[in-house]
Structure formats: C-alpha cells, structure tokens
Amino acid sequence: MHILITNDDGILAAGLHVLAAELGEVADVTVVAPERERSAVGHAITVHKPLRVNDVALPVTAGEPLTGYAVNGTPSDCVKIGVEALMGERPDLVVSGINRGPNLGTDIFYSGTVSAAVEAIILGLPSIAVSVDAFENVDYRAAAVFSRTLATKVLAHGLPPGTFFNVNVPHRPLEEIKGVRITRPGVRRYRDVFEQRTDLKGKAYYWLGGDVLDPDDDPETDSVAVKEGFISVSPIQFDLYKKDLIEAVRAWNLTL
Ligand code: MN
C-alpha cells in the first residue's frame, strides 16, 4: 500500500512529520507538501508560473529516513503533481494534515488541508483530511494514532467514488478523548470579523479574524462533537448541485 501525504502548513510543519511517521508504520509513504505555509488558500492551483520541486530530508524519527518533496505551490498542486508526476504510481490513499487548527463546518471551503483531500477525490482517489483543534503548543499524538486507524480502515474497505473523510480531533491527551462521532459539517459564523486599524500613513486597513460562533448546536455536527471531546469524522461528497430544484427551475422556462 502506498499513501500520499500532504498538508497546507508546509513541509516544515510538525503535524506533517508526525503523520508521516505514523502512517509509515502501515504503508509506504510519499510526502509532497508546499514549501511554505499555504493555510486558507482553498482549492487554488498554480497555472501562470512553473512549479519547482525540491527534496527535503524530513525530521521523522521512527523507521527509515524519509525525504519529502517541497513544492512552490498550493496543497491542491501538491496532490496533482504528486499523483501525475512524482510518485510513479497511483497512491491507494491520500491523507492531508495533520493541520494546526480545526477545519469545521463551512470553513472547509477555505481550507487548504481539506482542498487537498478534494483534489484527491477529483483524481479518483480516496482521501482523508485531518486537523487538530488547537493552534499553540499542539500535541499531534492522538490525531496521528487515529489517522493510522482510519487510514487502515479506508485501505481495507475503500470509499465510494467522490467521497472523503474530514476529521477533526479535540486537543487533549489520547486517554481523555471520549470517542469517535460520525458527524455532518455544521454552519460556522464569526463575530467582529474585521478589525480596523490605521497604518503609518494614517490610512485604514482591515484584518480578517473574529470570534467563532457555532449557531448550529446539534450534537450531530462536527463542531459540537469536538467541543464535547469526541473525534469528529464527517463523510463528505462534492456533489454540489441541488437535484430537486432542477425540475422546478426548468418549469420557469428561462429564455434569453
Ligand atoms: Mn493549515
């Protein structure tokens, strides 16, 4: 079995190295990751300049020394170039992460981590995106152990075409995680989204941030599961169209 590993925090990110070490115990792994952090780039790809690839020795302590490919592109670029040019064979699975910070609810549209998993399903490959609900002093242990468990299951059972798992892990020691919930992505909103500041020339600028609000308090949602100490696994498909509206809108008889 051969797993392609990528992320959006970049080739130097600890979460990537922990994931590569853990999955390296159960499969051959190839790491293809952005040369620098590309969080929140969504599904962007690079078409107006060349992609460059450099070998990087990864500080993976367990097992064999591991070399990764650092790409001057986005997470989606990494999956594309990994599968189409670098690996020499199609991987059995693509795993993206382990991201520093959660990717919950509607935020998955902005996420480079999740977009790498989406790129994999576009290429016809099963995939998993994994994130930890913390930004500071992150302990990736529980997320790494669960990634290995889930990857092993996906390799054994497969996934229906066009689907992947979005996984979010609460930031707590392994033994304090309450279990696993299969969830749906909730709606995420933010309060006080833009902070207005003044630059050195007296001109206003805006910084996007804000406090998260989870208006959806259904225990079936990913956010609530993580808040309550459960690992959240959301099966996601990218079949975006609204089937039951097709006939209704045809009845409008739209013409030029
Ligand atoms: Mn990130």
CSV table of C-alpha atoms and ligand atoms in Angstrom, one decimal:
chain,number,residue,atom,x,y,z
A,1,MET,CA,0.0,0.0,0.0
A,2,HIS,CA,1.2,3.5,-0.9
A,3,ILE,CA,-0.1,6.7,0.8
A,4,LEU,CA,0.5,10.2,-0.5
A,5,ILE,CA,0.7,12.7,2.4
A,6,THR,CA,0.4,16.4,2.1
A,7,ASN,CA,-0.8,19.4,4.1
A,8,ASP,CA,-1.2,23.2,3.9
A,9,ASP,CA,1.0,24.1,6.9
A,10,GLY,CA,4.1,23.4,4.7
A,11,ILE,CA,6.9,20.8,4.5
A,12,LEU,CA,8.4,22.0,7.8
A,13,ALA,CA,5.2,21.5,9.9
A,14,ALA,CA,5.4,19.2,12.8
A,15,GLY,CA,1.9,17.8,12.2
A,16,LEU,CA,3.1,16.6,8.7
A,17,HIS,CA,6.2,14.8,10.2
A,18,VAL,CA,4.2,13.1,12.9
A,19,LEU,CA,1.6,11.9,10.4
A,20,ALA,CA,4.3,10.6,8.0
A,21,ALA,CA,6.0,8.7,10.8
A,22,GLU,CA,2.7,7.1,12.0
A,23,LEU,CA,1.4,6.1,8.5
A,24,GLY,CA,4.9,4.9,7.6
A,25,GLU,CA,4.3,2.1,10.1
A,26,VAL,CA,1.5,0.7,8.0
A,27,ALA,CA,2.3,1.7,4.3
A,28,ASP,CA,4.9,3.2,2.0
A,29,VAL,CA,4.5,6.9,2.3
A,30,THR,CA,5.4,9.7,-0.1
A,31,VAL,CA,5.3,13.3,1.2
A,32,VAL,CA,4.6,16.1,-1.2
A,33,ALA,CA,3.9,19.4,0.6
A,34,PRO,CA,4.0,23.2,0.0
A,35,GLU,CA,7.5,24.7,0.6
A,36,ARG,CA,5.9,27.2,2.9
A,37,GLU,CA,2.6,27.6,4.8
A,38,ARG,CA,-0.4,27.9,2.5
A,39,SER,CA,-3.2,27.8,5.0
A,40,ALA,CA,-6.6,29.1,3.9
A,41,VAL,CA,-5.7,29.1,0.1
A,42,GLY,CA,-8.8,26.9,-0.5
A,43,HIS,CA,-8.6,25.0,-3.8
A,44,ALA,CA,-6.2,27.3,-5.6
A,45,ILE,CA,-3.9,25.9,-8.2
A,46,THR,CA,-0.8,27.3,-10.0
A,47,VAL,CA,-1.2,27.8,-13.7
A,48,HIS,CA,0.6,31.1,-14.5
A,49,LYS,CA,4.1,30.1,-13.3
A,50,PRO,CA,6.2,26.9,-13.2
A,51,LEU,CA,6.1,24.6,-10.3
A,52,ARG,CA,9.5,23.8,-8.7
A,53,VAL,CA,10.1,20.7,-6.6
A,54,ASN,CA,13.0,20.2,-4.1
A,55,ASP,CA,13.9,17.2,-2.0
A,56,VAL,CA,13.8,17.9,1.7
A,57,ALA,CA,15.1,15.5,4.5
A,58,LEU,CA,12.2,15.2,7.0
A,59,PRO,CA,12.8,15.0,10.7
A,60,VAL,CA,10.9,11.8,11.1
A,61,THR,CA,12.4,9.9,14.0
A,62,ALA,CA,10.7,6.5,13.7
A,63,GLY,CA,11.7,4.0,11.0
A,64,GLU,CA,13.7,4.7,7.8
A,65,PRO,CA,15.0,8.3,7.0
A,66,LEU,CA,12.3,10.0,4.9
A,67,THR,CA,12.7,12.5,2.1
A,68,GLY,CA,9.8,14.7,1.1
A,69,TYR,CA,9.1,16.8,-2.0
A,70,ALA,CA,8.7,20.6,-1.3
A,71,VAL,CA,6.6,22.3,-4.0
A,72,ASN,CA,6.3,26.1,-4.5
A,73,GLY,CA,2.6,25.7,-4.9
A,74,THR,CA,-0.6,25.0,-3.1
A,75,PRO,CA,-1.9,21.8,-1.4
A,76,SER,CA,-4.0,21.0,-4.5
A,77,ASP,CA,-0.9,21.5,-6.7
A,78,CYS,CA,0.9,19.0,-4.4
A,79,VAL,CA,-1.7,16.3,-4.8
A,80,LYS,CA,-1.8,16.8,-8.6
A,81,ILE,CA,1.9,16.8,-9.1
A,82,GLY,CA,2.4,14.0,-6.6
A,83,VAL,CA,0.0,11.7,-8.4
A,84,GLU,CA,0.6,12.8,-12.0
A,85,ALA,CA,4.4,13.3,-12.0
A,86,LEU,CA,6.4,12.4,-8.8
A,87,MET,CA,5.1,9.1,-7.4
A,88,GLY,CA,5.4,6.9,-10.4
A,89,GLU,CA,2.2,5.0,-9.4
A,90,ARG,CA,-1.2,6.0,-8.2
A,91,PRO,CA,-1.4,6.0,-4.4
A,92,ASP,CA,-4.0,3.9,-2.7
A,93,LEU,CA,-4.9,6.8,-0.4
A,94,VAL,CA,-4.2,10.5,0.1
A,95,VAL,CA,-4.0,11.9,3.6
A,96,SER,CA,-3.8,15.7,4.2
A,97,GLY,CA,-2.6,17.0,7.6
A,98,ILE,CA,-2.3,17.0,10.4
A,99,ASN,CA,-3.4,20.6,10.3
A,100,ARG,CA,-2.6,23.0,13.1
A,101,GLY,CA,-6.1,24.3,13.8
A,102,PRO,CA,-9.6,22.9,13.2
A,103,ASN,CA,-11.4,22.7,9.8
A,104,LEU,CA,-15.0,22.6,10.9
A,105,GLY,CA,-18.3,23.2,9.2
A,106,THR,CA,-18.4,25.7,6.3
A,107,ASP,CA,-14.7,26.6,6.9
A,108,ILE,CA,-13.8,23.6,4.9
A,109,PHE,CA,-14.4,25.7,1.8
A,110,TYR,CA,-11.4,27.9,2.7
A,111,SER,CA,-9.2,25.2,3.9
A,112,GLY,CA,-6.1,24.1,2.0
A,113,THR,CA,-5.9,20.9,4.1
A,114,VAL,CA,-9.4,19.9,3.0
A,115,SER,CA,-8.9,21.1,-0.6
A,116,ALA,CA,-6.0,18.6,-0.9
A,117,ALA,CA,-8.5,15.9,0.0
A,118,VAL,CA,-11.0,17.2,-2.5
A,119,GLU,CA,-8.2,17.2,-5.2
A,120,ALA,CA,-7.6,13.6,-4.4
A,121,ILE,CA,-11.3,12.6,-5.0
A,122,ILE,CA,-11.3,14.6,-8.2
A,123,LEU,CA,-8.4,12.4,-9.3
A,124,GLY,CA,-10.5,9.3,-8.3
A,125,LEU,CA,-8.5,8.5,-5.1
A,126,PRO,CA,-9.9,8.0,-1.6
A,127,SER,CA,-8.7,10.6,0.9
A,128,ILE,CA,-8.8,11.9,4.5
A,129,ALA,CA,-8.2,15.4,5.8
A,130,VAL,CA,-7.1,15.6,9.5
A,131,SER,CA,-7.0,18.6,11.7
A,132,VAL,CA,-6.4,19.3,15.4
A,133,ASP,CA,-8.5,21.8,17.4
A,134,ALA,CA,-5.5,23.9,18.6
A,135,PHE,CA,-3.0,26.5,17.3
A,136,GLU,CA,-0.5,26.8,20.2
A,137,ASN,CA,1.8,24.1,21.6
A,138,VAL,CA,0.0,21.4,19.6
A,139,ASP,CA,0.2,17.8,20.6
A,140,TYR,CA,-0.4,15.7,17.4
A,141,ARG,CA,-0.3,12.3,19.1
A,142,ALA,CA,-4.0,11.5,19.4
A,143,ALA,CA,-4.6,12.7,15.8
A,144,ALA,CA,-1.7,10.7,14.5
A,145,VAL,CA,-2.9,7.5,16.2
A,146,PHE,CA,-6.5,8.0,14.9
A,147,SER,CA,-5.2,8.8,11.4
A,148,ARG,CA,-3.5,5.5,11.3
A,149,THR,CA,-6.6,3.6,12.5
A,150,LEU,CA,-8.8,5.4,9.9
A,151,ALA,CA,-6.3,5.0,7.1
A,152,THR,CA,-6.1,1.3,7.8
A,153,LYS,CA,-9.9,1.0,7.6
A,154,VAL,CA,-10.2,3.0,4.4
A,155,LEU,CA,-7.4,0.9,2.8
A,156,ALA,CA,-9.3,-2.2,3.8
A,157,HIS,CA,-12.9,-1.1,3.0
A,158,GLY,CA,-12.4,1.6,0.3
A,159,LEU,CA,-14.7,4.6,0.0
A,160,PRO,CA,-17.4,5.3,-2.6
A,161,PRO,CA,-16.1,7.3,-5.5
A,162,GLY,CA,-16.1,11.1,-4.9
A,163,THR,CA,-16.1,10.9,-1.1
A,164,PHE,CA,-13.6,11.6,1.6
A,165,PHE,CA,-13.5,11.9,5.4
A,166,ASN,CA,-13.0,15.3,7.1
A,167,VAL,CA,-11.6,14.5,10.5
A,168,ASN,CA,-11.2,16.9,13.5
A,169,VAL,CA,-9.5,15.9,16.7
A,170,PRO,CA,-10.0,17.6,20.1
A,171,HIS,CA,-6.8,18.9,21.6
A,172,ARG,CA,-6.4,16.6,24.6
A,173,PRO,CA,-4.4,13.6,25.6
A,174,LEU,CA,-5.3,10.3,23.9
A,175,GLU,CA,-6.8,8.8,27.1
A,176,GLU,CA,-9.1,11.9,27.6
A,177,ILE,CA,-10.7,11.6,24.1
A,178,LYS,CA,-14.3,10.4,24.7
A,179,GLY,CA,-14.7,8.5,21.5
A,180,VAL,CA,-15.5,9.0,17.8
A,181,ARG,CA,-18.6,10.5,16.4
A,182,ILE,CA,-19.6,10.3,12.7
A,183,THR,CA,-20.9,13.8,12.0
A,184,ARG,CA,-22.1,16.3,9.5
A,185,PRO,CA,-20.4,19.7,8.9
A,186,GLY,CA,-22.3,22.4,10.8
A,187,VAL,CA,-22.5,26.1,9.9
A,188,ARG,CA,-19.7,28.3,11.2
A,189,ARG,CA,-20.1,32.1,11.6
A,190,TYR,CA,-17.8,34.7,13.0
A,191,ARG,CA,-18.5,37.8,15.2
A,192,ASP,CA,-16.4,41.0,14.9
A,193,VAL,CA,-14.9,39.7,11.7
A,194,PHE,CA,-12.9,42.7,10.6
A,195,GLU,CA,-10.6,44.7,12.9
A,196,GLN,CA,-10.0,48.2,11.5
A,197,ARG,CA,-6.5,49.6,12.2
A,198,THR,CA,-4.6,52.6,10.9
A,199,ASP,CA,-1.3,52.3,9.0
A,200,LEU,CA,1.7,54.6,9.4
A,201,LYS,CA,0.3,56.9,6.8
A,202,GLY,CA,-3.0,57.3,8.6
A,203,LYS,CA,-4.9,55.1,6.2
A,204,ALA,CA,-7.3,52.5,7.4
A,205,TYR,CA,-6.6,48.8,6.8
A,206,TYR,CA,-8.6,45.7,7.8
A,207,TRP,CA,-7.5,42.5,9.4
A,208,LEU,CA,-9.8,39.4,9.0
A,209,GLY,CA,-10.2,37.4,12.2
A,210,GLY,CA,-13.2,37.3,14.5
A,211,ASP,CA,-14.6,35.1,17.2
A,212,VAL,CA,-16.2,31.9,16.1
A,213,LEU,CA,-19.9,31.3,16.6
A,214,ASP,CA,-21.4,27.9,16.1
A,215,PRO,CA,-25.1,28.7,15.7
A,216,ASP,CA,-25.8,25.0,15.0
A,217,ASP,CA,-25.8,23.2,18.4
A,218,ASP,CA,-27.0,19.9,17.0
A,219,PRO,CA,-24.9,17.1,18.5
A,220,GLU,CA,-24.7,15.6,15.0
A,221,THR,CA,-22.4,18.4,13.9
A,222,ASP,CA,-18.7,18.3,13.7
A,223,SER,CA,-18.2,21.4,15.9
A,224,VAL,CA,-20.3,20.1,18.8
A,225,ALA,CA,-18.6,16.7,18.7
A,226,VAL,CA,-15.2,18.3,19.0
A,227,LYS,CA,-16.3,20.7,21.7
A,228,GLU,CA,-17.7,17.7,23.7
A,229,GLY,CA,-14.3,15.9,23.4
A,230,PHE,CA,-15.1,13.5,20.6
A,231,ILE,CA,-13.1,12.9,17.4
A,232,SER,CA,-15.4,14.1,14.5
A,233,VAL,CA,-15.4,12.1,11.3
A,234,SER,CA,-17.6,13.7,8.5
A,235,PRO,CA,-18.1,11.8,5.3
A,236,ILE,CA,-18.1,14.5,2.6
A,237,GLN,CA,-19.1,14.3,-1.1
A,238,PHE,CA,-18.6,17.1,-3.6
A,239,ASP,CA,-21.8,16.6,-5.5
A,240,LEU,CA,-22.9,20.2,-5.2
A,241,TYR,CA,-25.9,20.5,-7.3
A,242,LYS,CA,-29.5,20.7,-5.8
A,243,LYS,CA,-31.2,17.8,-7.6
A,244,ASP,CA,-34.8,18.6,-6.5
A,245,LEU,CA,-34.5,22.2,-7.9
A,246,ILE,CA,-33.7,21.1,-11.4
A,247,GLU,CA,-37.3,20.3,-12.5
A,248,ALA,CA,-38.7,23.3,-10.6
A,249,VAL,CA,-36.3,25.7,-12.4
A,250,ARG,CA,-36.9,24.1,-15.8
A,251,ALA,CA,-40.6,25.0,-15.2
A,252,TRP,CA,-39.6,28.7,-15.1
A,253,ASN,CA,-39.0,28.4,-18.9
A,254,LEU,CA,-35.9,30.6,-18.8
A,255,THR,CA,-35.1,32.0,-22.1
A,256,LEU,CA,-32.8,34.7,-23.5
B,1,MN,MN,-3.1,25.0,7.9
